Amino acid sequence: MKISIKSLNDIEKMKVAGKLAAEVLDMITPYVIPGISTGKLDKLCYEHIVNVQNAIPANIGYKGYEKTICSSINQVICHGIPNNNKILKNGDILNIDVTVIKDGWHGDTSKMFLVGKCAPHNERLIRVTQECLYKGIEVVKPGAYLGDIGHAIQKHAMENHYSVVEDYCGHGIGKVYHEEPQVLHYGKAGTGIEIKEGMCFTIEPMINQGTKYCKTLNDGWTVVTKDGRNSAQWEHTIAVLKNGVEILTKRNEEFA
Ligand code: MF3
Ligand code: CO
Ligand code: CO
């Protein structure tokens, strides 16, 4: 399959979907406190998407997944399944990842939350991982290479003595949730596919305090660090424009 190139008109529709996905994270933020269950957070997101946004939660039914969000706590790297019995506790770090379909187009985004008062090492992991995302986004423009993104992310992670998860990557996105190209969060500058105007893809680095190695739990979804140390992830959906890049999933806190 070839990489799809979106028209300006297509990108306008991606903007709408992206904005809605970001709004779900804005909406859920005040609820992320010690004592709430990830199942409850999932229910709130589902109801917001379906009843307020008149949109579709893309994760439901995706390869048999049954929930609206992925909720990944502490050593969970990604794809944590919300559960009414999983209660957030003071000091946890949490990623909520959500994808919304509006008018046939997808917006995919995630952010990290500090639950209550967190240890400085966790705050640092979350901050550096967000910096990795922004450093990856910064290099995107027509004529750059996908390897430039991976290189920028990996360099910043390594300088901070973290590791980059290699088993999962960003992805092209549009009318299809996961399409070409794969966007690796590690690599060599100037290598890989050349970035072109009209491409839309996600950048979603998963950064570990310990080693890069992962394992999947028996539920078939939950991905955890092999060494049990914590992991963080941030994700944006972006569009490549003539003069650079536009983030389609900016939250309120990201507008200057
Ligand atoms: N949103 C995730 C991503 O960034 C994929 C979640 S798939 C699910 O690509 F089925 F686990 F929800
Ligand atoms: Co994604
Ligand atoms: Co996602």
Tab-separated table of C-alpha atoms and ligand atoms in Angstrom:
chain	number	residue	atom	x	y	z
A	1	MET	CA	0.000	0.000	0.000
A	2	LYS	CA	1.101	3.527	-0.719
A	3	ILE	CA	1.167	6.422	1.702
A	4	SER	CA	-2.000	8.475	1.234
A	5	ILE	CA	-1.630	12.187	0.567
A	6	LYS	CA	-4.404	14.344	1.995
A	7	SER	CA	-5.810	17.406	0.227
A	8	LEU	CA	-6.279	20.674	2.126
A	9	ASN	CA	-9.949	19.783	2.236
A	10	ASP	CA	-9.155	16.371	3.778
A	11	ILE	CA	-6.882	18.056	6.315
A	12	GLU	CA	-9.724	20.394	7.326
A	13	LYS	CA	-11.730	17.277	8.236
A	14	MET	CA	-8.740	15.757	10.057
A	15	LYS	CA	-8.563	19.001	12.050
A	16	VAL	CA	-12.138	18.529	13.221
A	17	ALA	CA	-11.490	14.940	14.328
A	18	GLY	CA	-8.193	15.925	15.946
A	19	LYS	CA	-9.795	18.772	17.864
A	20	LEU	CA	-12.462	16.425	19.220
A	21	ALA	CA	-9.876	13.858	20.347
A	22	ALA	CA	-7.942	16.615	22.157
A	23	GLU	CA	-11.163	17.849	23.750
A	24	VAL	CA	-11.756	14.402	25.258
A	25	LEU	CA	-8.419	14.694	27.089
A	26	ASP	CA	-9.284	18.240	28.211
A	27	MET	CA	-12.685	17.043	29.421
A	28	ILE	CA	-11.320	14.073	31.403
A	29	THR	CA	-8.405	15.921	33.047
A	30	PRO	CA	-10.249	17.166	36.186
A	31	TYR	CA	-11.506	13.623	36.859
A	32	VAL	CA	-8.025	12.116	37.021
A	33	ILE	CA	-7.550	12.064	40.803
A	34	PRO	CA	-6.783	9.390	43.405
A	35	GLY	CA	-9.780	7.108	44.062
A	36	ILE	CA	-11.342	7.087	40.579
A	37	SER	CA	-11.308	3.866	38.537
A	38	THR	CA	-10.017	3.648	34.991
A	39	GLY	CA	-13.361	2.040	34.120
A	40	LYS	CA	-15.143	5.208	35.220
A	41	LEU	CA	-12.745	7.383	33.183
A	42	ASP	CA	-13.486	5.186	30.167
A	43	LYS	CA	-17.251	5.548	30.665
A	44	LEU	CA	-16.982	9.348	30.928
A	45	CYS	CA	-14.951	9.499	27.693
A	46	TYR	CA	-17.368	7.179	25.889
A	47	GLU	CA	-20.386	9.265	26.884
A	48	HIS	CA	-18.674	12.518	25.909
A	49	ILE	CA	-17.686	11.231	22.465
A	50	VAL	CA	-21.043	9.630	21.685
A	51	ASN	CA	-23.501	12.034	23.333
A	52	VAL	CA	-21.745	15.416	23.242
A	53	GLN	CA	-19.484	15.142	20.192
A	54	ASN	CA	-21.738	12.893	18.102
A	55	ALA	CA	-18.600	11.062	17.120
A	56	ILE	CA	-17.358	7.484	17.206
A	57	PRO	CA	-14.804	5.993	19.654
A	58	ALA	CA	-12.408	4.318	17.213
A	59	ASN	CA	-10.898	1.876	19.693
A	60	ILE	CA	-14.150	0.000	20.283
A	61	GLY	CA	-14.089	-3.060	18.062
A	62	TYR	CA	-10.560	-2.356	16.838
A	63	LYS	CA	-9.007	-5.857	16.642
A	64	GLY	CA	-11.519	-6.919	19.307
A	65	TYR	CA	-10.668	-4.156	21.817
A	66	GLU	CA	-13.782	-3.294	23.817
A	67	LYS	CA	-13.071	0.076	25.441
A	68	THR	CA	-12.950	3.742	24.410
A	69	ILE	CA	-9.599	4.631	25.936
A	70	CYS	CA	-6.362	2.895	26.745
A	71	SER	CA	-5.351	3.645	30.353
A	72	SER	CA	-1.743	2.764	31.036
A	73	ILE	CA	-0.476	3.115	34.609
A	74	ASN	CA	3.174	3.208	35.812
A	75	GLN	CA	5.026	0.226	34.277
A	76	VAL	CA	2.310	-0.213	31.636
A	77	ILE	CA	3.739	1.090	28.364
A	78	CYS	CA	0.518	1.146	26.328
A	79	HIS	CA	-2.843	-0.556	25.679
A	80	GLY	CA	-3.823	-0.803	29.360
A	81	ILE	CA	-7.489	-1.851	29.518
A	82	PRO	CA	-9.823	0.286	31.661
A	83	ASN	CA	-11.445	-1.604	34.540
A	84	ASN	CA	-13.903	-0.626	37.268
A	85	ASN	CA	-11.695	-2.408	39.801
A	86	LYS	CA	-8.541	-0.514	38.826
A	87	ILE	CA	-8.456	2.473	41.180
A	88	LEU	CA	-5.943	5.291	40.687
A	89	LYS	CA	-3.779	5.934	43.726
A	90	ASN	CA	-1.704	8.876	44.867
A	91	GLY	CA	1.648	8.934	43.047
A	92	ASP	CA	0.560	6.914	39.992
A	93	ILE	CA	1.409	8.103	36.506
A	94	LEU	CA	-1.234	7.465	33.856
A	95	ASN	CA	-1.488	7.704	30.089
A	96	ILE	CA	-4.900	8.092	28.492
A	97	ASP	CA	-4.943	7.409	24.755
A	98	VAL	CA	-8.086	8.114	22.750
A	99	THR	CA	-9.069	8.098	19.096
A	100	VAL	CA	-12.190	9.740	17.731
A	101	ILE	CA	-13.784	9.283	14.308
A	102	LYS	CA	-15.722	12.245	12.937
A	103	ASP	CA	-17.158	12.326	9.427
A	104	GLY	CA	-15.041	9.264	8.607
A	105	TRP	CA	-11.726	10.831	9.698
A	106	HIS	CA	-9.563	9.853	12.694
A	107	GLY	CA	-7.883	11.920	15.417
A	108	ASP	CA	-5.517	10.008	17.753
A	109	THR	CA	-3.862	11.509	20.817
A	110	SER	CA	-2.641	10.736	24.321
A	111	LYS	CA	-1.295	12.532	27.349
A	112	MET	CA	0.269	11.726	30.703
A	113	PHE	CA	-1.291	12.519	34.059
A	114	LEU	CA	0.330	12.773	37.478
A	115	VAL	CA	-2.156	11.351	39.976
A	116	GLY	CA	-2.010	13.389	43.177
A	117	LYS	CA	1.537	14.079	44.378
A	118	CYS	CA	4.181	12.262	42.329
A	119	ALA	CA	7.840	11.443	42.849
A	120	PRO	CA	10.312	13.782	41.097
A	121	HIS	CA	11.651	10.869	39.013
A	122	ASN	CA	8.171	10.322	37.578
A	123	GLU	CA	7.662	14.017	36.876
A	124	ARG	CA	10.986	14.056	35.057
A	125	LEU	CA	10.078	11.002	32.967
A	126	ILE	CA	6.808	12.619	31.926
A	127	ARG	CA	8.436	15.948	31.094
A	128	VAL	CA	11.289	14.458	29.075
A	129	THR	CA	8.879	12.211	27.159
A	130	GLN	CA	6.767	15.221	26.196
A	131	GLU	CA	9.952	17.005	25.114
A	132	CYS	CA	10.742	13.956	22.958
A	133	LEU	CA	7.355	14.296	21.246
A	134	TYR	CA	7.882	18.001	20.568
A	135	LYS	CA	11.433	17.453	19.317
A	136	GLY	CA	10.079	14.834	16.919
A	137	ILE	CA	7.361	17.178	15.677
A	138	GLU	CA	9.807	20.094	15.254
A	139	VAL	CA	11.807	18.386	12.511
A	140	VAL	CA	8.758	17.587	10.356
A	141	LYS	CA	8.543	19.440	7.043
A	142	PRO	CA	8.446	18.503	3.370
A	143	GLY	CA	11.851	17.202	2.340
A	144	ALA	CA	12.836	15.933	5.794
A	145	TYR	CA	12.966	12.184	6.477
A	146	LEU	CA	11.101	9.965	8.903
A	147	GLY	CA	14.507	8.996	10.292
A	148	ASP	CA	14.981	12.616	11.378
A	149	ILE	CA	12.011	12.218	13.725
A	150	GLY	CA	13.304	8.995	15.249
A	151	HIS	CA	16.768	10.458	15.620
A	152	ALA	CA	15.538	13.589	17.419
A	153	ILE	CA	13.471	11.531	19.853
A	154	GLN	CA	16.120	8.908	20.535
A	155	LYS	CA	18.846	11.525	21.072
A	156	HIS	CA	16.831	13.375	23.712
A	157	ALA	CA	15.801	10.153	25.477
A	158	MET	CA	19.374	8.865	25.548
A	159	GLU	CA	20.768	12.179	26.797
A	160	ASN	CA	18.396	11.797	29.723
A	161	HIS	CA	19.391	8.169	30.356
A	162	TYR	CA	16.080	6.727	29.236
A	163	SER	CA	15.337	4.111	26.591
A	164	VAL	CA	12.994	4.228	23.601
A	165	VAL	CA	10.468	1.421	23.125
A	166	GLU	CA	11.044	-0.095	19.685
A	167	ASP	CA	8.177	-2.590	19.482
A	168	TYR	CA	5.461	0.046	18.872
A	169	CYS	CA	5.517	3.075	16.617
A	170	GLY	CA	3.568	6.018	15.239
A	171	HIS	CA	1.512	5.569	12.084
A	172	GLY	CA	-0.132	7.184	9.131
A	173	ILE	CA	-3.737	8.134	9.878
A	174	GLY	CA	-6.744	9.410	7.960
A	175	LYS	CA	-9.867	7.539	6.930
A	176	VAL	CA	-7.950	4.490	8.158
A	177	TYR	CA	-6.872	4.390	11.827
A	178	HIS	CA	-3.461	2.805	11.270
A	179	GLU	CA	-2.055	3.202	7.785
A	180	GLU	CA	1.365	3.636	6.215
A	181	PRO	CA	3.934	4.853	7.015
A	182	GLN	CA	5.270	3.446	10.271
A	183	VAL	CA	6.866	6.254	12.266
A	184	LEU	CA	9.715	4.868	14.367
A	185	HIS	CA	10.778	6.711	17.506
A	186	TYR	CA	14.433	5.832	16.980
A	187	GLY	CA	16.715	5.909	13.972
A	188	LYS	CA	19.254	7.750	11.937
A	189	ALA	CA	18.812	11.267	10.539
A	190	GLY	CA	18.423	11.455	6.772
A	191	THR	CA	17.201	7.869	6.430
A	192	GLY	CA	13.844	6.303	5.657
A	193	ILE	CA	10.895	7.729	3.793
A	194	GLU	CA	10.943	11.344	2.643
A	195	ILE	CA	8.235	13.468	4.259
A	196	LYS	CA	5.838	15.078	1.773
A	197	GLU	CA	3.166	17.764	1.931
A	198	GLY	CA	-0.241	16.228	2.670
A	199	MET	CA	0.992	13.333	4.798
A	200	CYS	CA	-0.787	12.862	8.125
A	201	PHE	CA	0.676	10.672	10.826
A	202	THR	CA	1.046	10.258	14.556
A	203	ILE	CA	4.171	10.612	16.641
A	204	GLU	CA	3.772	8.764	19.942
A	205	PRO	CA	7.064	8.009	21.707
A	206	MET	CA	7.050	5.500	24.568
A	207	ILE	CA	10.018	6.211	26.838
A	208	ASN	CA	11.193	3.891	29.628
A	209	GLN	CA	13.130	4.620	32.822
A	210	GLY	CA	14.870	1.267	32.482
A	211	THR	CA	15.462	-0.938	29.457
A	212	LYS	CA	13.479	-0.771	26.216
A	213	TYR	CA	12.140	-4.317	26.493
A	214	CYS	CA	8.401	-5.040	26.618
A	215	LYS	CA	6.100	-7.935	27.320
A	216	THR	CA	2.364	-8.380	26.772
A	217	LEU	CA	0.187	-9.662	29.601
A	218	ASN	CA	-2.182	-12.637	29.295
A	219	ASP	CA	-5.129	-10.358	28.477
A	220	GLY	CA	-3.506	-10.031	25.044
A	221	TRP	CA	-3.374	-6.215	25.226
A	222	THR	CA	-1.581	-4.738	28.213
A	223	VAL	CA	2.047	-4.008	27.322
A	224	VAL	CA	4.385	-3.618	30.312
A	225	THR	CA	8.093	-2.997	30.752
A	226	LYS	CA	10.062	-6.189	31.132
A	227	ASP	CA	12.026	-4.762	34.075
A	228	GLY	CA	8.981	-3.355	35.894
A	229	ARG	CA	10.220	0.239	35.791
A	230	ASN	CA	7.922	3.051	34.676
A	231	SER	CA	7.137	4.185	31.147
A	232	ALA	CA	5.561	7.334	29.688
A	233	GLN	CA	3.971	8.238	26.351
A	234	TRP	CA	2.560	11.313	24.636
A	235	GLU	CA	0.892	11.293	21.210
A	236	HIS	CA	-0.186	13.847	18.641
A	237	THR	CA	-1.710	13.530	15.185
A	238	ILE	CA	0.003	15.926	12.773
A	239	ALA	CA	-0.391	17.118	9.192
A	240	VAL	CA	2.504	18.039	6.909
A	241	LEU	CA	1.901	21.406	5.263
A	242	LYS	CA	3.798	23.272	2.546
A	243	ASN	CA	5.800	25.228	5.105
A	244	GLY	CA	6.084	22.738	7.943
A	245	VAL	CA	3.754	20.977	10.296
A	246	GLU	CA	0.443	21.474	12.050
A	247	ILE	CA	-0.522	19.664	15.243
A	248	LEU	CA	-4.138	18.550	14.818
A	249	THR	CA	-4.677	17.357	18.410
A	250	LYS	CA	-3.567	20.376	20.468
A	251	ARG	CA	-5.223	20.631	23.870
A	252	ASN	CA	-6.222	23.905	25.550
A	253	GLU	CA	-3.054	23.917	27.668
A	254	GLU	CA	-0.920	23.827	24.486
A	255	PHE	CA	-2.302	27.004	22.945
A	256	ALA	CA	-0.036	29.921	23.870
B	1	MF3	N1	-4.424	4.680	20.074
B	1	MF3	C1	-3.415	3.657	19.975
B	1	MF3	C2	-2.383	4.215	19.008
B	1	MF3	O1	-1.874	5.228	19.293
B	1	MF3	C3	-3.949	2.355	19.524
B	1	MF3	C4	-4.901	1.751	20.490
B	1	MF3	S1	-5.536	0.331	19.808
B	1	MF3	C5	-6.533	-0.279	21.010
B	1	MF3	O2	-2.138	3.790	17.924
B	1	MF3	F1	-7.222	-1.189	20.442
B	1	MF3	F2	-5.775	-0.722	21.972
B	1	MF3	F3	-7.316	0.682	21.504
B	2	CO	CO	-1.599	6.215	17.426
B	3	CO	CO	-3.275	6.580	20.280
